[in-house]
Amino acid sequence: MTRRRLLVLTALGACLLVVVGAVAGARRAPAGGRADRALAPAGARAGAGGAGGAQAGSRGLGDPYFPDAGNGGYDVRHYDLDLRWDPGSGRMTGRATITARATQALSSFTLDLVGMRIDRVTVDGDRAPARREGDRDVRITPRRPLARGARFTVVVAYAGGQNRVGAVSPVEPGWFADDTGDVYTVFEPIGAATLFPSNDHPSDKASYRFRVTAPAALVAVTNGRLVRTTTDDGMRTWEYDEPDPMASYLVQVAIGNLDVVRGRGPDGLPLRDVIDEDAGRRPAALARVGDMIDFYDGEFGRFPFGTYGGLVVDDNLGFALETQTLTLFGEDAADQPTVVAHELAHQWFGDDVSLGSWRDIWLNEGFATFASWLWESHDRGVPVADNAALAARSSGNGVPPGDPGPEHLFAGSVYDRGALTLYVLRHAIGDDDFTTLLRTWVRRYGGRSATTADFEALAEEVSGQDLGPLFDAWLRSDEMPRLSDWVGGDDPAVR
Ligand code: ARG
Ligand code: ZN
């Protein structure tokens, strides 16, 4: 929307805005909640009930950026992962028990698994043949076809060493083990399949249980809360539970000489920082997390998970990754309060409300960036407008945050122009509606996955305005709009 059109709309008053809102609603039908459905490949439908007309599940979910990621025809409910780490050989031995529900009658289905040797697969207790299909899928054929709606359990026994997925990103995603036997994971966007068989796409979230076995001198941590440890013959098993739905790329498994520092946050929330002993002392910025949670609780709604903290590894990664309940920080990123605030915000935006497709990445990075501006304003009095002005000076040309392309998933524009989209949106709909929008977004889509279309529809629903031109210009046009055209010349960000 140009500034002129904004003024015209304002002049026409609330009565017309209601009409415009209604028309906008008709023009842009809400994308229908769960992204699983939005991405279900054509031809995946089979006869309702029974396994009659059972078909092979598709080898991908048709994600616009990573079409082979994830698998069609079922929905995972729960992953039970048993991992045994042998630092001497660099091998991980795994046993994954996956509980899922068929969304079509299935004669066979695939799981994502990169580079591991598969030893044995069962479906509902029966041996099932498994063969590789392409470089990230394993096709499993159950003894009897699975009826649509049936719950089934797959057990995969496997083993192997480190692998990387050649996806585009500052680092190739995968699990990392150094020569001292330290392990941690960087899976965003499609690298979880290097460690465990999965429906490796954020539109299929599930709960997790981890049992990690390693030499007793080492400490193992994962997402979620510690349930128990047991020691047997020099090996220790660490069992963790993450009951809240989690996207596969947000799994964290770390093993090493780790110090665990426990504390309490708002409402007694258990906090836990995990510091690699070689990374030195616990960074001071992490000690602010309780205050940050308190602030975001008020802005976005209550912290969505049962625990939180940072994992600081002994590498200069140059980035952090918002692994659910336990953010991974490179040694170089952990003492930057803005980064700590950004990653914490992802727990609401990305982890609780997850991406329907990777094209929607600005829903993660733009939101977390904007949230860190709010924190800096609250904590240090840095006006949000100052951060907006800075971001407006960066170049967002050529990489529209609403469709950056897989090779620019983490480009500056996705962060800065993405955050500016929220800045101009707040200006357009006002502070009160904007706060309502963010809180409603988390309440409505928390625990699930949502798309940019879902967000646009909700913004129009909450504000009663036609916001199509705003989102088109900021998210989808090649050229970055001029901030002054959208917030007016007297906005502090453009003065
Ligand atoms: N989501 C991370 C962030 O908070 C970006 C991680 C980029 N690197 C990667 N390997 N995926 O900014
Ligand atoms: Zn981020």
PDB file of C-alpha atoms in Angstrom, residues 73-325:
ATOM      1  CA  GLY A  73       0.954 -40.459   3.469  1.00  0.00           C
ATOM      2  CA  TYR A  74       1.480 -40.383   7.214  1.00  0.00           C
ATOM      3  CA  ASP A  75       1.810 -38.140  10.198  1.00  0.00           C
ATOM      4  CA  VAL A  76       4.365 -38.931  12.926  1.00  0.00           C
ATOM      5  CA  ARG A  77       3.080 -38.655  16.498  1.00  0.00           C
ATOM      6  CA  HIS A  78       6.150 -39.654  18.448  1.00  0.00           C
ATOM      7  CA  TYR A  79       9.840 -40.481  18.062  1.00  0.00           C
ATOM      8  CA  ASP A  80      11.570 -42.674  20.595  1.00  0.00           C
ATOM      9  CA  LEU A  81      15.294 -42.435  19.828  1.00  0.00           C
ATOM     10  CA  ASP A  82      17.928 -44.692  21.318  1.00  0.00           C
ATOM     11  CA  LEU A  83      21.411 -43.517  20.397  1.00  0.00           C
ATOM     12  CA  ARG A  84      24.671 -45.126  21.432  1.00  0.00           C
ATOM     13  CA  TRP A  85      27.817 -43.068  20.854  1.00  0.00           C
ATOM     14  CA  ASP A  86      31.223 -44.618  20.433  1.00  0.00           C
ATOM     15  CA  PRO A  87      33.810 -41.796  20.399  1.00  0.00           C
ATOM     16  CA  GLY A  88      36.582 -44.247  19.520  1.00  0.00           C
ATOM     17  CA  SER A  89      35.123 -45.250  16.177  1.00  0.00           C
ATOM     18  CA  GLY A  90      33.025 -42.114  15.593  1.00  0.00           C
ATOM     19  CA  ARG A  91      29.978 -44.275  15.099  1.00  0.00           C
ATOM     20  CA  MET A  92      26.467 -43.801  16.335  1.00  0.00           C
ATOM     21  CA  THR A  93      24.267 -46.858  16.720  1.00  0.00           C
ATOM     22  CA  GLY A  94      20.589 -46.023  16.644  1.00  0.00           C
ATOM     23  CA  ARG A  95      17.249 -47.555  17.225  1.00  0.00           C
ATOM     24  CA  ALA A  96      14.267 -45.380  16.333  1.00  0.00           C
ATOM     25  CA  THR A  97      10.729 -46.296  17.340  1.00  0.00           C
ATOM     26  CA  ILE A  98       8.322 -44.132  15.392  1.00  0.00           C
ATOM     27  CA  THR A  99       4.608 -43.982  16.093  1.00  0.00           C
ATOM     28  CA  ALA A 100       2.590 -42.587  13.203  1.00  0.00           C
ATOM     29  CA  ARG A 101      -0.876 -42.409  11.686  1.00  0.00           C
ATOM     30  CA  ALA A 102      -1.546 -43.175   8.036  1.00  0.00           C
ATOM     31  CA  THR A 103      -3.269 -40.296   6.228  1.00  0.00           C
ATOM     32  CA  GLN A 104      -3.926 -42.497   3.185  1.00  0.00           C
ATOM     33  CA  ALA A 105      -4.061 -46.258   2.614  1.00  0.00           C
ATOM     34  CA  LEU A 106      -0.384 -47.159   2.210  1.00  0.00           C
ATOM     35  CA  SER A 107       1.157 -50.082   0.375  1.00  0.00           C
ATOM     36  CA  SER A 108       4.586 -48.649   1.267  1.00  0.00           C
ATOM     37  CA  PHE A 109       6.050 -45.439   2.661  1.00  0.00           C
ATOM     38  CA  THR A 110       9.394 -43.699   2.947  1.00  0.00           C
ATOM     39  CA  LEU A 111      11.431 -42.283   5.816  1.00  0.00           C
ATOM     40  CA  ASP A 112      14.215 -39.728   5.414  1.00  0.00           C
ATOM     41  CA  LEU A 113      17.566 -41.194   6.429  1.00  0.00           C
ATOM     42  CA  VAL A 114      20.887 -40.030   5.036  1.00  0.00           C
ATOM     43  CA  GLY A 115      24.000 -42.159   4.951  1.00  0.00           C
ATOM     44  CA  MET A 116      23.269 -44.703   7.675  1.00  0.00           C
ATOM     45  CA  ARG A 117      23.436 -48.476   7.327  1.00  0.00           C
ATOM     46  CA  ILE A 118      20.050 -50.021   8.048  1.00  0.00           C
ATOM     47  CA  ASP A 119      20.148 -53.265   9.986  1.00  0.00           C
ATOM     48  CA  ARG A 120      16.540 -54.127  10.638  1.00  0.00           C
ATOM     49  CA  VAL A 121      13.081 -52.639  10.149  1.00  0.00           C
ATOM     50  CA  THR A 122       9.775 -53.772  11.608  1.00  0.00           C
ATOM     51  CA  VAL A 123       6.277 -52.381  11.132  1.00  0.00           C
ATOM     52  CA  ASP A 124       3.883 -53.279  13.939  1.00  0.00           C
ATOM     53  CA  GLY A 125       6.301 -55.988  15.014  1.00  0.00           C
ATOM     54  CA  ASP A 126       6.696 -57.688  11.617  1.00  0.00           C
ATOM     55  CA  ARG A 127       9.927 -57.593   9.663  1.00  0.00           C
ATOM     56  CA  ALA A 128       9.545 -55.249   6.703  1.00  0.00           C
ATOM     57  CA  PRO A 129      11.842 -54.927   3.715  1.00  0.00           C
ATOM     58  CA  ALA A 130      13.572 -51.563   3.350  1.00  0.00           C
ATOM     59  CA  ARG A 131      15.459 -50.303   0.331  1.00  0.00           C
ATOM     60  CA  ARG A 132      17.151 -47.029  -0.487  1.00  0.00           C
ATOM     61  CA  GLU A 133      15.393 -44.684  -2.860  1.00  0.00           C
ATOM     62  CA  GLY A 134      17.547 -41.752  -3.886  1.00  0.00           C
ATOM     63  CA  ASP A 135      20.063 -40.387  -1.388  1.00  0.00           C
ATOM     64  CA  ARG A 136      17.741 -39.351   1.427  1.00  0.00           C
ATOM     65  CA  ASP A 137      14.935 -41.883   1.484  1.00  0.00           C
ATOM     66  CA  VAL A 138      14.322 -45.441   2.575  1.00  0.00           C
ATOM     67  CA  ARG A 139      11.200 -47.148   1.271  1.00  0.00           C
ATOM     68  CA  ILE A 140       9.584 -49.548   3.701  1.00  0.00           C
ATOM     69  CA  THR A 141       6.977 -52.079   2.642  1.00  0.00           C
ATOM     70  CA  PRO A 142       4.865 -53.385   5.518  1.00  0.00           C
ATOM     71  CA  ARG A 143       3.755 -56.997   5.331  1.00  0.00           C
ATOM     72  CA  ARG A 144       0.150 -55.865   4.992  1.00  0.00           C
ATOM     73  CA  PRO A 145      -0.919 -52.493   3.590  1.00  0.00           C
ATOM     74  CA  LEU A 146      -1.815 -49.860   6.183  1.00  0.00           C
ATOM     75  CA  ALA A 147      -5.394 -48.625   6.244  1.00  0.00           C
ATOM     76  CA  ARG A 148      -6.047 -44.928   6.055  1.00  0.00           C
ATOM     77  CA  GLY A 149      -6.253 -43.610   9.612  1.00  0.00           C
ATOM     78  CA  ALA A 150      -4.378 -46.608  11.056  1.00  0.00           C
ATOM     79  CA  ARG A 151      -1.837 -46.019  13.794  1.00  0.00           C
ATOM     80  CA  PHE A 152       1.359 -47.933  13.218  1.00  0.00           C
ATOM     81  CA  THR A 153       4.772 -48.349  14.806  1.00  0.00           C
ATOM     82  CA  VAL A 154       8.008 -48.558  12.843  1.00  0.00           C
ATOM     83  CA  VAL A 155      11.245 -49.661  14.464  1.00  0.00           C
ATOM     84  CA  VAL A 156      14.474 -48.982  12.580  1.00  0.00           C
ATOM     85  CA  ALA A 157      17.828 -50.299  13.803  1.00  0.00           C
ATOM     86  CA  TYR A 158      20.743 -48.555  12.096  1.00  0.00           C
ATOM     87  CA  ALA A 159      24.312 -47.320  12.513  1.00  0.00           C
ATOM     88  CA  GLY A 160      26.803 -44.985  10.913  1.00  0.00           C
ATOM     89  CA  GLY A 161      29.092 -41.991  11.140  1.00  0.00           C
ATOM     90  CA  GLN A 162      28.722 -38.255  10.545  1.00  0.00           C
ATOM     91  CA  ASN A 163      27.046 -37.084   7.392  1.00  0.00           C
ATOM     92  CA  ARG A 164      26.125 -33.779   5.836  1.00  0.00           C
ATOM     93  CA  VAL A 165      23.228 -32.754   3.676  1.00  0.00           C
ATOM     94  CA  GLY A 166      24.308 -30.596   0.776  1.00  0.00           C
ATOM     95  CA  ALA A 167      21.508 -28.106   1.380  1.00  0.00           C
ATOM     96  CA  VAL A 168      22.214 -24.416   1.157  1.00  0.00           C
ATOM     97  CA  SER A 169      23.084 -22.730   4.392  1.00  0.00           C
ATOM     98  CA  PRO A 170      26.133 -21.236   6.106  1.00  0.00           C
ATOM     99  CA  VAL A 171      26.979 -24.774   7.222  1.00  0.00           C
ATOM    100  CA  GLU A 172      25.916 -27.988   5.625  1.00  0.00           C
ATOM    101  CA  PRO A 173      23.431 -29.446   8.085  1.00  0.00           C
ATOM    102  CA  GLY A 174      24.164 -32.656   9.923  1.00  0.00           C
ATOM    103  CA  TRP A 175      25.570 -33.929  13.189  1.00  0.00           C
ATOM    104  CA  PHE A 176      29.090 -32.971  14.110  1.00  0.00           C
ATOM    105  CA  ALA A 177      31.671 -34.926  16.026  1.00  0.00           C
ATOM    106  CA  ASP A 178      35.185 -33.613  16.550  1.00  0.00           C
ATOM    107  CA  ASP A 179      38.295 -35.650  17.248  1.00  0.00           C
ATOM    108  CA  THR A 180      37.877 -35.223  21.010  1.00  0.00           C
ATOM    109  CA  GLY A 181      34.547 -37.034  20.803  1.00  0.00           C
ATOM    110  CA  ASP A 182      32.286 -33.982  21.262  1.00  0.00           C
ATOM    111  CA  VAL A 183      28.957 -34.186  19.445  1.00  0.00           C
ATOM    112  CA  TYR A 184      26.316 -31.584  18.616  1.00  0.00           C
ATOM    113  CA  THR A 185      23.733 -31.109  15.886  1.00  0.00           C
ATOM    114  CA  VAL A 186      22.927 -28.394  13.308  1.00  0.00           C
ATOM    115  CA  PHE A 187      19.970 -29.704  11.337  1.00  0.00           C
ATOM    116  CA  GLU A 188      18.262 -26.622   9.911  1.00  0.00           C
ATOM    117  CA  PRO A 189      16.748 -27.021   7.390  1.00  0.00           C
ATOM    118  CA  ILE A 190      16.800 -30.697   6.364  1.00  0.00           C
ATOM    119  CA  GLY A 191      19.650 -32.390   8.212  1.00  0.00           C
ATOM    120  CA  ALA A 192      17.830 -34.346  10.959  1.00  0.00           C
ATOM    121  CA  ALA A 193      17.798 -37.299   8.570  1.00  0.00           C
ATOM    122  CA  THR A 194      21.568 -37.618   9.036  1.00  0.00           C
ATOM    123  CA  LEU A 195      20.995 -38.761  12.628  1.00  0.00           C
ATOM    124  CA  PHE A 196      17.641 -40.509  12.690  1.00  0.00           C
ATOM    125  CA  PRO A 197      14.968 -41.819  10.320  1.00  0.00           C
ATOM    126  CA  SER A 198      12.292 -39.152  10.206  1.00  0.00           C
ATOM    127  CA  ASN A 199       9.612 -37.269   8.407  1.00  0.00           C
ATOM    128  CA  ASP A 200      12.148 -34.474   8.120  1.00  0.00           C
ATOM    129  CA  HIS A 201       9.920 -31.467   7.499  1.00  0.00           C
ATOM    130  CA  PRO A 202       8.598 -28.840   9.948  1.00  0.00           C
ATOM    131  CA  SER A 203       4.995 -29.422   8.881  1.00  0.00           C
ATOM    132  CA  ASP A 204       5.033 -32.775  10.728  1.00  0.00           C
ATOM    133  CA  LYS A 205       5.780 -32.112  14.386  1.00  0.00           C
ATOM    134  CA  ALA A 206       5.938 -34.838  17.019  1.00  0.00           C
ATOM    135  CA  SER A 207       6.891 -35.453  20.648  1.00  0.00           C
ATOM    136  CA  TYR A 208      10.257 -37.065  21.436  1.00  0.00           C
ATOM    137  CA  ARG A 209      11.912 -39.349  23.950  1.00  0.00           C
ATOM    138  CA  PHE A 210      15.707 -39.672  23.833  1.00  0.00           C
ATOM    139  CA  ARG A 211      17.995 -42.253  25.373  1.00  0.00           C
ATOM    140  CA  VAL A 212      21.634 -41.381  24.700  1.00  0.00           C
ATOM    141  CA  THR A 213      24.318 -43.805  25.827  1.00  0.00           C
ATOM    142  CA  ALA A 214      27.971 -42.707  25.999  1.00  0.00           C
ATOM    143  CA  PRO A 215      31.085 -43.445  28.068  1.00  0.00           C
ATOM    144  CA  ALA A 216      30.272 -42.572  31.678  1.00  0.00           C
ATOM    145  CA  ALA A 217      32.888 -39.786  31.812  1.00  0.00           C
ATOM    146  CA  LEU A 218      30.868 -37.754  29.280  1.00  0.00           C
ATOM    147  CA  VAL A 219      27.625 -35.795  29.647  1.00  0.00           C
ATOM    148  CA  ALA A 220      24.800 -36.100  27.121  1.00  0.00           C
ATOM    149  CA  VAL A 221      22.014 -33.529  26.700  1.00  0.00           C
ATOM    150  CA  THR A 222      19.053 -33.241  24.352  1.00  0.00           C
ATOM    151  CA  ASN A 223      15.928 -31.149  24.075  1.00  0.00           C
ATOM    152  CA  GLY A 224      13.456 -31.425  26.913  1.00  0.00           C
ATOM    153  CA  ARG A 225      13.863 -32.498  30.509  1.00  0.00           C
ATOM    154  CA  LEU A 226      16.066 -35.128  32.088  1.00  0.00           C
ATOM    155  CA  VAL A 227      14.065 -38.163  33.181  1.00  0.00           C
ATOM    156  CA  ARG A 228      16.831 -40.387  34.563  1.00  0.00           C
ATOM    157  CA  THR A 229      20.365 -41.608  34.095  1.00  0.00           C
ATOM    158  CA  THR A 230      21.528 -45.189  34.478  1.00  0.00           C
ATOM    159  CA  THR A 231      25.092 -46.491  34.452  1.00  0.00           C
ATOM    160  CA  ASP A 232      26.180 -49.904  33.328  1.00  0.00           C
ATOM    161  CA  ASP A 233      29.656 -51.230  32.700  1.00  0.00           C
ATOM    162  CA  GLY A 234      31.321 -47.849  32.205  1.00  0.00           C
ATOM    163  CA  MET A 235      28.555 -46.539  29.961  1.00  0.00           C
ATOM    164  CA  ARG A 236      25.901 -44.044  31.064  1.00  0.00           C
ATOM    165  CA  THR A 237      22.455 -43.636  29.540  1.00  0.00           C
ATOM    166  CA  TRP A 238      20.773 -40.225  29.683  1.00  0.00           C
ATOM    167  CA  GLU A 239      17.035 -40.236  29.140  1.00  0.00           C
ATOM    168  CA  TYR A 240      15.208 -37.031  28.195  1.00  0.00           C
ATOM    169  CA  ASP A 241      11.594 -36.257  27.401  1.00  0.00           C
ATOM    170  CA  GLU A 242      10.290 -33.514  25.120  1.00  0.00           C
ATOM    171  CA  PRO A 243       6.484 -33.823  25.269  1.00  0.00           C
ATOM    172  CA  ASP A 244       5.735 -30.702  23.215  1.00  0.00           C
ATOM    173  CA  PRO A 245       5.489 -31.122  19.446  1.00  0.00           C
ATOM    174  CA  MET A 246       8.830 -30.402  17.816  1.00  0.00           C
ATOM    175  CA  ALA A 247       9.994 -30.042  14.222  1.00  0.00           C
ATOM    176  CA  SER A 248      12.765 -32.502  13.336  1.00  0.00           C
ATOM    177  CA  TYR A 249      15.314 -29.769  12.510  1.00  0.00           C
ATOM    178  CA  LEU A 250      15.005 -28.488  16.088  1.00  0.00           C
ATOM    179  CA  VAL A 251      16.368 -31.688  17.620  1.00  0.00           C
ATOM    180  CA  GLN A 252      19.564 -31.167  19.631  1.00  0.00           C
ATOM    181  CA  VAL A 253      21.807 -33.983  20.813  1.00  0.00           C
ATOM    182  CA  ALA A 254      25.099 -32.951  22.416  1.00  0.00           C
ATOM    183  CA  ILE A 255      27.716 -35.119  24.095  1.00  0.00           C
ATOM    184  CA  GLY A 256      30.997 -34.051  25.661  1.00  0.00           C
ATOM    185  CA  ASN A 257      32.654 -32.588  28.714  1.00  0.00           C
ATOM    186  CA  LEU A 258      29.682 -30.430  29.491  1.00  0.00           C
ATOM    187  CA  ASP A 259      28.847 -28.355  32.573  1.00  0.00           C
ATOM    188  CA  VAL A 260      25.152 -28.120  33.309  1.00  0.00           C
ATOM    189  CA  VAL A 261      24.107 -24.954  35.185  1.00  0.00           C
ATOM    190  CA  ARG A 262      20.569 -25.067  36.535  1.00  0.00           C
ATOM    191  CA  GLY A 263      18.320 -22.210  37.616  1.00  0.00           C
ATOM    192  CA  ARG A 264      14.740 -20.996  37.698  1.00  0.00           C
ATOM    193  CA  GLY A 265      12.920 -18.523  35.484  1.00  0.00           C
ATOM    194  CA  PRO A 266       9.501 -16.843  35.658  1.00  0.00           C
ATOM    195  CA  ASP A 267       6.816 -18.966  37.367  1.00  0.00           C
ATOM    196  CA  GLY A 268       9.509 -21.414  38.443  1.00  0.00           C
ATOM    197  CA  LEU A 269      10.371 -22.420  34.853  1.00  0.00           C
ATOM    198  CA  PRO A 270      13.387 -24.756  35.034  1.00  0.00           C
ATOM    199  CA  LEU A 271      16.365 -23.158  33.271  1.00  0.00           C
ATOM    200  CA  ARG A 272      19.439 -25.059  32.197  1.00  0.00           C
ATOM    201  CA  ASP A 273      22.577 -23.818  30.455  1.00  0.00           C
ATOM    202  CA  VAL A 274      25.025 -26.365  29.129  1.00  0.00           C
ATOM    203  CA  ILE A 275      28.580 -25.166  28.632  1.00  0.00           C
ATOM    204  CA  ASP A 276      31.343 -27.126  26.960  1.00  0.00           C
ATOM    205  CA  GLU A 277      34.216 -27.002  29.468  1.00  0.00           C
ATOM    206  CA  ASP A 278      36.618 -25.957  26.710  1.00  0.00           C
ATOM    207  CA  ALA A 279      34.400 -22.999  25.839  1.00  0.00           C
ATOM    208  CA  GLY A 280      35.264 -21.334  29.152  1.00  0.00           C
ATOM    209  CA  ARG A 281      32.859 -19.687  31.551  1.00  0.00           C
ATOM    210  CA  ARG A 282      29.130 -19.312  31.147  1.00  0.00           C
ATOM    211  CA  PRO A 283      28.569 -16.158  29.071  1.00  0.00           C
ATOM    212  CA  ALA A 284      26.997 -13.280  31.014  1.00  0.00           C
ATOM    213  CA  ALA A 285      24.343 -12.732  28.322  1.00  0.00           C
ATOM    214  CA  LEU A 286      22.827 -16.132  29.134  1.00  0.00           C
ATOM    215  CA  ALA A 287      22.194 -14.964  32.685  1.00  0.00           C
ATOM    216  CA  ARG A 288      19.666 -12.471  31.255  1.00  0.00           C
ATOM    217  CA  VAL A 289      17.427 -15.199  29.828  1.00  0.00           C
ATOM    218  CA  GLY A 290      15.047 -15.192  32.820  1.00  0.00           C
ATOM    219  CA  ASP A 291      14.417 -11.437  32.352  1.00  0.00           C
ATOM    220  CA  MET A 292      13.969 -11.922  28.619  1.00  0.00           C
ATOM    221  CA  ILE A 293      11.410 -14.699  29.130  1.00  0.00           C
ATOM    222  CA  ASP A 294       9.562 -12.472  31.555  1.00  0.00           C
ATOM    223  CA  PHE A 295       9.418  -9.688  28.960  1.00  0.00           C
ATOM    224  CA  TYR A 296       8.383 -11.921  26.038  1.00  0.00           C
ATOM    225  CA  ASP A 297       5.745 -13.628  28.221  1.00  0.00           C
ATOM    226  CA  GLY A 298       4.057 -10.247  28.391  1.00  0.00           C
ATOM    227  CA  GLU A 299       4.428  -9.557  24.660  1.00  0.00           C
ATOM    228  CA  PHE A 300       3.633 -12.913  23.041  1.00  0.00           C
ATOM    229  CA  GLY A 301       2.012 -15.053  25.744  1.00  0.00           C
ATOM    230  CA  ARG A 302       3.528 -17.491  28.170  1.00  0.00           C
ATOM    231  CA  PHE A 303       6.767 -19.310  27.292  1.00  0.00           C
ATOM    232  CA  PRO A 304       5.549 -22.392  25.385  1.00  0.00           C
ATOM    233  CA  PHE A 305       7.794 -25.185  26.721  1.00  0.00           C
ATOM    234  CA  GLY A 306       8.759 -26.936  29.967  1.00  0.00           C
ATOM    235  CA  THR A 307      12.373 -25.725  30.170  1.00  0.00           C
ATOM    236  CA  TYR A 308      14.898 -23.459  28.445  1.00  0.00           C
ATOM    237  CA  GLY A 309      18.587 -22.693  28.223  1.00  0.00           C
ATOM    238  CA  GLY A 310      21.642 -22.369  25.997  1.00  0.00           C
ATOM    239  CA  LEU A 311      24.153 -24.940  24.843  1.00  0.00           C
ATOM    240  CA  VAL A 312      27.559 -23.331  24.249  1.00  0.00           C
ATOM    241  CA  VAL A 313      29.918 -25.429  22.171  1.00  0.00           C
ATOM    242  CA  ASP A 314      33.650 -25.061  21.762  1.00  0.00           C
ATOM    243  CA  ASP A 315      33.527 -23.831  18.138  1.00  0.00           C
ATOM    244  CA  ASN A 316      33.299 -20.397  16.556  1.00  0.00           C
ATOM    245  CA  LEU A 317      30.243 -21.174  14.488  1.00  0.00           C
ATOM    246  CA  GLY A 318      29.351 -17.593  13.703  1.00  0.00           C
ATOM    247  CA  PHE A 319      25.716 -18.352  14.408  1.00  0.00           C
ATOM    248  CA  ALA A 320      23.256 -19.807  16.857  1.00  0.00           C
ATOM    249  CA  LEU A 321      20.370 -22.191  16.240  1.00  0.00           C
ATOM    250  CA  GLU A 322      17.129 -22.221  18.184  1.00  0.00           C
ATOM    251  CA  THR A 323      16.996 -25.964  18.945  1.00  0.00           C
ATOM    252  CA  GLN A 324      13.819 -26.386  20.995  1.00  0.00           C
ATOM    253  CA  THR A 325      14.264 -25.705  24.744  1.00  0.00           C
TER     254      THR A 325
END
